[in-house]
Each structure stands twice: as C-alpha cells, then as structure tokens.
C-alpha cells in the first residue's frame, strides 16, 4: 500500500490528549506529539491534539491516546496536586486499555510517589505500581540505549533525571540498558510497559528517534478505537521506508 493512496483509513479520527502539556514539556517532549501527528496522518487518520491541564476534567472516553511529558520538580509539584482530582478517571482509562505514553516526570507521577533531591515527597496516582526514590547531589544525564526483551528492537535517547524508579507488580521494562543509567542505575531496566501504557526516561524526543514506537502506539490506538472493524494498516516496514 502506498502512503499517499492510504485513503481507505481516512475515516480514522484520533484525539490525542496532552496531559499538562503547558507545565510538563522539557527537552522537546512536545516533539512526540508532532511525530504522532505526522505518522498518524501517513496512516490515513485525522489527528486532533487537545491540552488537558489544571482544573480540566479528564474525560476518559474522549481520548484515543494520551501523552504525559516530563518537567522540573516545581511543575511536578503543581501537577501532583491537580492530578489527584483526575486520578480515578486516568486509572479507568488505563484499565480499559487506553493508550498512554509518559516521559520522565509524567512517568514518575503515574506511580506511587517521587522523592525530590531535598527529600520532599511528591504524590503520584499509583495507577502503575512503581515508585521513585532520590539520589544526593547527582543526576543521571547522558545518552541511553536499550534493547527490548520482547522484540529485540533498540531504542535510543537522552536521559536527565535525579529520580530512581523501581518497577512493581505487573510492570515490564520498556527495555534493558545497553548504555546509560535507565530507571535507577542498578537493575538495568529502563522505562515501563503496563497494559497499553508506555513510560520512559528518554527525552530527545523519544518518538522522533524511535519511530517504530510511534507506529506501535498509533496502531494500538486505532485498533482500540475501531475494534470490530477490519483494519488494514501498512506494515511498519512500509512506513519505515517512507520515513527514512
Ligand atoms: N524532576 C524529575 C527528576 O529530576 C523529572 C525530570 C524530567 O522530567 N526530566 O527526576
């Protein structure tokens, strides 16, 4: 199937929710949304991006894919307070197999808590079972490379975090560290996969450097939304040729 002839998917309409996109958006995290829009349109879908921020209601049925970026501790504290109001709806979204990508600070807040360098505890929502401890006078900064245990794919990115995240029940790492620090610098895990939720410390942005993950998230979102329809998506190989 040629991408420009990809009209049979033109009825696909995806709404991407950008969770706290005006507060948590460091190191070009927003580029992940640009990548999803670009690739989504190549798959034949119409893509709408909607900001969900302080005091907004999280309408769990209104979104087909959620992106939750990273940020500084100051903004994370603000988000930590507000997100408690959205907690129940976000958990329902996740448990109903909603697709979500979270980076760094957003990834930390999906877990139980995040401890700042000054020992202050920032509450997460416990939607996923991980927790994040601190480290004194040190951050993990630099290039990272991981390999997926499931698919053997390599992911490349850049990390900059002081938090050390430890995975819990039902969580699988996104990959095993080949280079860099990953979740905590100890157990070689990086990121998380839980149901259709993907988390990672990769900034950079993650999806522009690892477009196969963008394809996977979009395919999941389309299959989830148009369940019951016969869906014909171009194979990643065809998309790959188109992108490179
Ligand atoms: N503030 C968090 C930390 O330092 C998250 C950082 C980020 O999102 N880049 O661990």
Coordinates of N, CA, C and O in Angstrom, one line a residue, residues 124-212:
X124 N 2.2 10.6 43.6 CA 1.8 10.2 42.3 C 0.3 9.7 42.4 O -0.3 10.0 43.4
X125 N -0.1 9.0 41.4 CA -1.5 8.5 41.5 C -1.6 7.0 41.6 O -2.7 6.4 41.7
X126 N -0.5 6.3 41.6 CA -0.5 4.9 41.9 C -1.3 4.1 40.8 O -1.8 3.0 41.1
X127 N -1.4 4.6 39.6 CA -2.0 3.9 38.5 C -1.2 2.7 38.1 O -1.7 1.7 37.7
X128 N 0.1 2.9 38.2 CA 1.1 1.9 38.0 C 1.8 1.7 39.3 O 1.9 2.6 40.2
X129 N 2.5 0.5 39.5 CA 3.0 0.1 40.8 C 4.4 0.6 41.1 O 5.0 0.1 42.1
X130 N 5.0 1.4 40.3 CA 6.4 1.8 40.6 C 6.4 3.0 41.5 O 5.5 3.6 41.8
X131 N 7.6 3.2 42.1 CA 7.9 4.3 42.9 C 9.3 4.9 42.6 O 10.1 4.2 42.0
X132 N 9.5 6.1 43.0 CA 10.7 6.8 42.6 C 11.5 7.4 43.8 O 10.9 8.3 44.4
X133 N 12.6 6.9 44.1 CA 13.5 7.4 45.1 C 14.4 8.5 44.6 O 14.5 8.7 43.4
X134 N 15.1 9.2 45.5 CA 16.0 10.3 45.1 C 17.5 9.8 45.1 O 17.8 8.7 45.5
X135 N 18.4 10.7 44.8 CA 19.8 10.5 45.0 C 20.4 11.8 45.4 O 19.9 12.9 45.0
X136 N 21.4 11.8 46.2 CA 22.0 13.0 46.7 C 23.1 13.6 45.7 O 24.0 12.9 45.3
X137 N 22.9 14.9 45.4 CA 23.8 15.7 44.6 C 24.2 15.0 43.3 O 25.4 15.0 42.9
X138 N 23.3 14.3 42.7 CA 23.6 13.6 41.5 C 22.4 13.5 40.6 O 21.3 13.4 41.1
X139 N 22.6 13.5 39.3 CA 21.6 13.3 38.3 C 22.1 12.3 37.3 O 23.3 12.2 37.0
X140 N 21.2 11.5 36.7 CA 21.6 10.7 35.6 C 21.4 11.5 34.3 O 20.3 11.8 33.9
X141 N 22.5 11.8 33.6 CA 22.4 12.7 32.4 C 23.3 12.0 31.3 O 24.4 11.6 31.6
X142 N 22.7 11.9 30.2 CA 23.5 11.4 29.0 C 22.7 10.5 28.1 O 21.5 10.4 28.2
X143 N 23.4 10.1 27.1 CA 22.8 9.2 26.0 C 22.4 7.8 26.6 O 23.2 7.3 27.5
X144 N 21.3 7.3 26.2 CA 20.9 6.0 26.6 C 20.6 5.1 25.4 O 20.0 5.6 24.4
X145 N 20.9 3.9 25.6 CA 20.4 2.9 24.5 C 19.9 1.7 25.3 O 20.5 1.2 26.3
X146 N 18.8 1.2 24.8 CA 18.2 0.0 25.5 C 17.8 -1.0 24.4 O 17.7 -0.6 23.2
X147 N 17.6 -2.2 24.8 CA 17.1 -3.2 23.9 C 15.8 -3.9 24.5 O 15.8 -4.2 25.7
X148 N 14.8 -4.0 23.6 CA 13.6 -4.6 24.1 C 13.7 -6.1 24.2 O 14.2 -6.8 23.3
X149 N 13.3 -6.7 25.3 CA 13.4 -8.1 25.5 C 12.4 -8.8 24.7 O 12.6 -10.0 24.3
X150 N 11.3 -8.2 24.3 CA 10.2 -8.8 23.6 C 10.6 -8.9 22.1 O 10.4 -9.9 21.4
X151 N 11.1 -7.7 21.5 CA 11.2 -7.6 20.1 C 12.6 -7.5 19.6 O 12.9 -7.5 18.4
X152 N 13.6 -7.3 20.6 CA 15.0 -7.1 20.2 C 15.2 -5.8 19.5 O 16.3 -5.5 19.0
X153 N 14.2 -4.9 19.5 CA 14.4 -3.6 18.9 C 15.3 -2.7 19.9 O 15.2 -2.9 21.1
X154 N 16.1 -1.8 19.3 CA 16.9 -0.9 20.1 C 16.2 0.4 20.2 O 15.5 0.9 19.2
X155 N 16.2 1.1 21.3 CA 15.7 2.4 21.5 C 16.8 3.3 21.9 O 17.7 2.9 22.7
X156 N 16.9 4.5 21.3 CA 17.9 5.5 21.6 C 17.3 6.8 22.1 O 16.3 7.2 21.7
X157 N 18.0 7.4 23.1 CA 17.5 8.6 23.7 C 18.5 9.3 24.6 O 19.7 8.9 24.6
X158 N 18.0 10.3 25.3 CA 18.8 11.1 26.2 C 18.1 11.2 27.5 O 16.9 11.4 27.5
X159 N 18.8 10.9 28.6 CA 18.1 11.0 29.9 C 18.7 12.1 30.8 O 19.9 12.5 30.6
X160 N 17.8 12.7 31.6 CA 18.3 13.7 32.5 C 17.3 13.7 33.7 O 16.2 14.3 33.7
X161 N 17.6 12.9 34.7 CA 16.7 12.8 35.9 C 17.5 12.5 37.1 O 18.5 11.8 37.1
X162 N 16.9 13.0 38.3 CA 17.6 12.7 39.5 C 16.8 11.5 40.2 O 17.4 10.7 40.9
X163 N 15.6 11.3 39.8 CA 14.7 10.2 40.4 C 15.3 8.9 40.0 O 15.8 8.7 38.9
X164 N 15.1 7.9 40.9 CA 15.5 6.5 40.6 C 14.2 5.7 40.8 O 13.7 5.5 41.9
X165 N 13.7 5.2 39.6 CA 12.5 4.5 39.6 C 12.6 3.0 39.7 O 13.5 2.4 39.1
X166 N 11.8 2.4 40.6 CA 11.8 0.9 40.7 C 10.4 0.3 40.4 O 9.4 0.8 40.9
X167 N 10.4 -0.6 39.4 CA 9.2 -1.2 38.9 C 8.5 -2.1 40.0 O 9.2 -2.7 40.8
X168 N 7.2 -2.2 39.8 CA 6.4 -3.0 40.8 C 5.6 -4.1 40.0 O 5.9 -4.5 38.9
X169 N 4.5 -4.5 40.7 CA 3.7 -5.6 40.2 C 3.1 -5.3 38.8 O 2.6 -4.3 38.6
X170 N 3.2 -6.3 37.9 CA 2.6 -6.2 36.6 C 3.3 -5.4 35.6 O 2.9 -5.2 34.5
X171 N 4.4 -4.8 36.0 CA 5.2 -3.9 35.2 C 6.4 -4.6 34.5 O 7.1 -5.3 35.2
X172 N 6.5 -4.4 33.2 CA 7.7 -4.9 32.5 C 8.5 -3.7 32.1 O 7.9 -2.6 31.8
X173 N 9.8 -3.8 32.0 CA 10.6 -2.6 31.5 C 10.4 -2.5 30.0 O 10.1 -3.4 29.3
X174 N 10.5 -1.2 29.5 CA 10.5 -1.0 28.1 C 11.7 -1.7 27.4 O 11.6 -2.2 26.3
X175 N 12.8 -1.7 28.1 CA 14.0 -2.3 27.6 C 15.0 -2.5 28.7 O 14.9 -2.0 29.8
X176 N 16.1 -3.2 28.3 CA 17.2 -3.4 29.2 C 18.4 -2.5 28.7 O 18.6 -2.4 27.5
X177 N 19.0 -1.9 29.7 CA 20.0 -0.8 29.4 C 21.3 -1.5 28.7 O 21.8 -2.4 29.3
X178 N 21.6 -0.9 27.6 CA 22.9 -1.3 26.9 C 23.9 -0.2 27.2 O 25.1 -0.5 27.5
X179 N 23.4 1.1 27.3 CA 24.3 2.2 27.6 C 23.5 3.2 28.4 O 22.3 3.5 28.0
X180 N 24.1 3.8 29.4 CA 23.4 4.8 30.2 C 22.9 4.2 31.5 O 23.4 3.2 32.0
X181 N 21.9 4.9 32.2 CA 21.5 4.5 33.5 C 20.1 3.9 33.6 O 19.9 3.0 34.4
X182 N 19.2 4.4 32.8 CA 17.8 3.8 32.8 C 17.0 4.2 34.1 O 17.3 5.3 34.6
X183 N 16.2 3.3 34.5 CA 15.3 3.6 35.6 C 16.0 4.0 36.9 O 15.5 4.9 37.6
X184 N 17.0 3.3 37.3 CA 17.6 3.6 38.6 C 19.1 3.4 38.7 O 19.7 3.5 39.8
X185 N 19.8 3.0 37.6 CA 21.2 2.8 37.6 C 21.7 1.5 38.3 O 22.9 1.3 38.4
X186 N 20.7 0.7 38.7 CA 21.1 -0.5 39.4 C 20.6 -1.8 38.7 O 21.4 -2.7 38.6
X187 N 19.4 -1.8 38.3 CA 18.9 -3.1 37.8 C 18.8 -3.3 36.3 O 18.2 -4.3 35.8
X188 N 19.4 -2.3 35.6 CA 19.4 -2.4 34.1 C 18.1 -2.2 33.4 O 18.0 -2.3 32.2
X189 N 17.0 -1.9 34.2 CA 15.7 -1.7 33.5 C 15.6 -0.3 33.0 O 16.2 0.6 33.6
X190 N 14.9 -0.1 32.0 CA 14.6 1.3 31.5 C 13.1 1.3 31.1 O 12.6 0.5 30.4
X191 N 12.4 2.3 31.7 CA 11.0 2.5 31.3 C 10.1 1.4 31.8 O 10.5 0.6 32.5
X192 N 8.9 1.5 31.3 CA 7.9 0.5 31.7 C 6.9 0.2 30.6 O 6.6 1.1 29.7
X193 N 6.3 -1.0 30.6 CA 5.1 -1.3 29.8 C 4.2 -1.9 30.8 O 4.5 -2.8 31.6
X194 N 3.0 -1.3 30.8 CA 1.9 -1.9 31.6 C 0.6 -1.8 30.8 O 0.2 -0.7 30.4
X195 N -0.1 -2.9 30.4 CA -1.2 -2.8 29.5 C -0.8 -2.0 28.3 O 0.2 -2.3 27.7
X196 N -1.5 -1.0 27.9 CA -1.2 -0.1 26.8 C -0.5 1.2 27.2 O -0.5 2.1 26.5
X197 N 0.1 1.1 28.4 CA 0.9 2.3 28.9 C 2.3 2.1 28.7 O 2.9 1.0 29.1
X198 N 3.0 3.1 28.1 CA 4.5 3.0 27.9 C 5.0 4.2 28.7 O 4.6 5.3 28.5
X199 N 6.1 3.9 29.5 CA 6.8 5.0 30.2 C 8.2 4.9 29.9 O 8.8 3.8 29.6
X200 N 8.9 6.1 29.9 CA 10.4 6.1 29.7 C 11.0 7.3 30.2 O 10.4 8.4 30.4
X201 N 12.3 7.2 30.5 CA 13.1 8.4 30.8 C 13.7 9.1 29.6 O 14.3 10.1 29.7
X202 N 13.4 8.6 28.4 CA 14.0 9.1 27.2 C 13.4 10.5 26.8 O 12.2 10.5 26.5
X203 N 14.2 11.5 26.8 CA 13.8 12.7 26.2 C 14.3 12.7 24.8 O 14.9 11.7 24.4
X204 N 14.2 13.8 24.1 CA 15.0 13.8 22.9 C 14.4 14.3 21.6 O 15.2 14.9 20.9
X205 N 13.2 14.1 21.3 CA 12.2 13.3 21.9 C 12.2 11.8 21.5 O 12.7 11.5 20.4
X206 N 11.6 11.0 22.3 CA 11.7 9.6 22.2 C 11.2 9.1 20.8 O 11.8 8.3 20.1
X207 N 10.0 9.6 20.4 CA 9.4 9.1 19.2 C 10.1 9.4 17.9 O 10.1 8.7 16.9
X208 N 10.7 10.7 17.8 CA 11.4 11.1 16.6 C 12.6 10.2 16.4 O 13.0 9.9 15.3
X209 N 13.2 9.7 17.5 CA 14.4 8.9 17.3 C 14.0 7.4 17.3 O 14.9 6.6 16.9
X210 N 12.8 7.1 17.7 CA 12.4 5.7 17.7 C 11.0 5.6 17.0 O 10.0 5.3 17.7
X211 N 10.9 5.9 15.7 CA 9.6 6.0 15.1 C 8.8 4.7 15.2 O 7.5 4.7 15.1
X212 N 9.4 3.5 15.3 CA 8.7 2.3 15.4 C 7.8 2.3 16.6 O 6.7 1.6 16.6

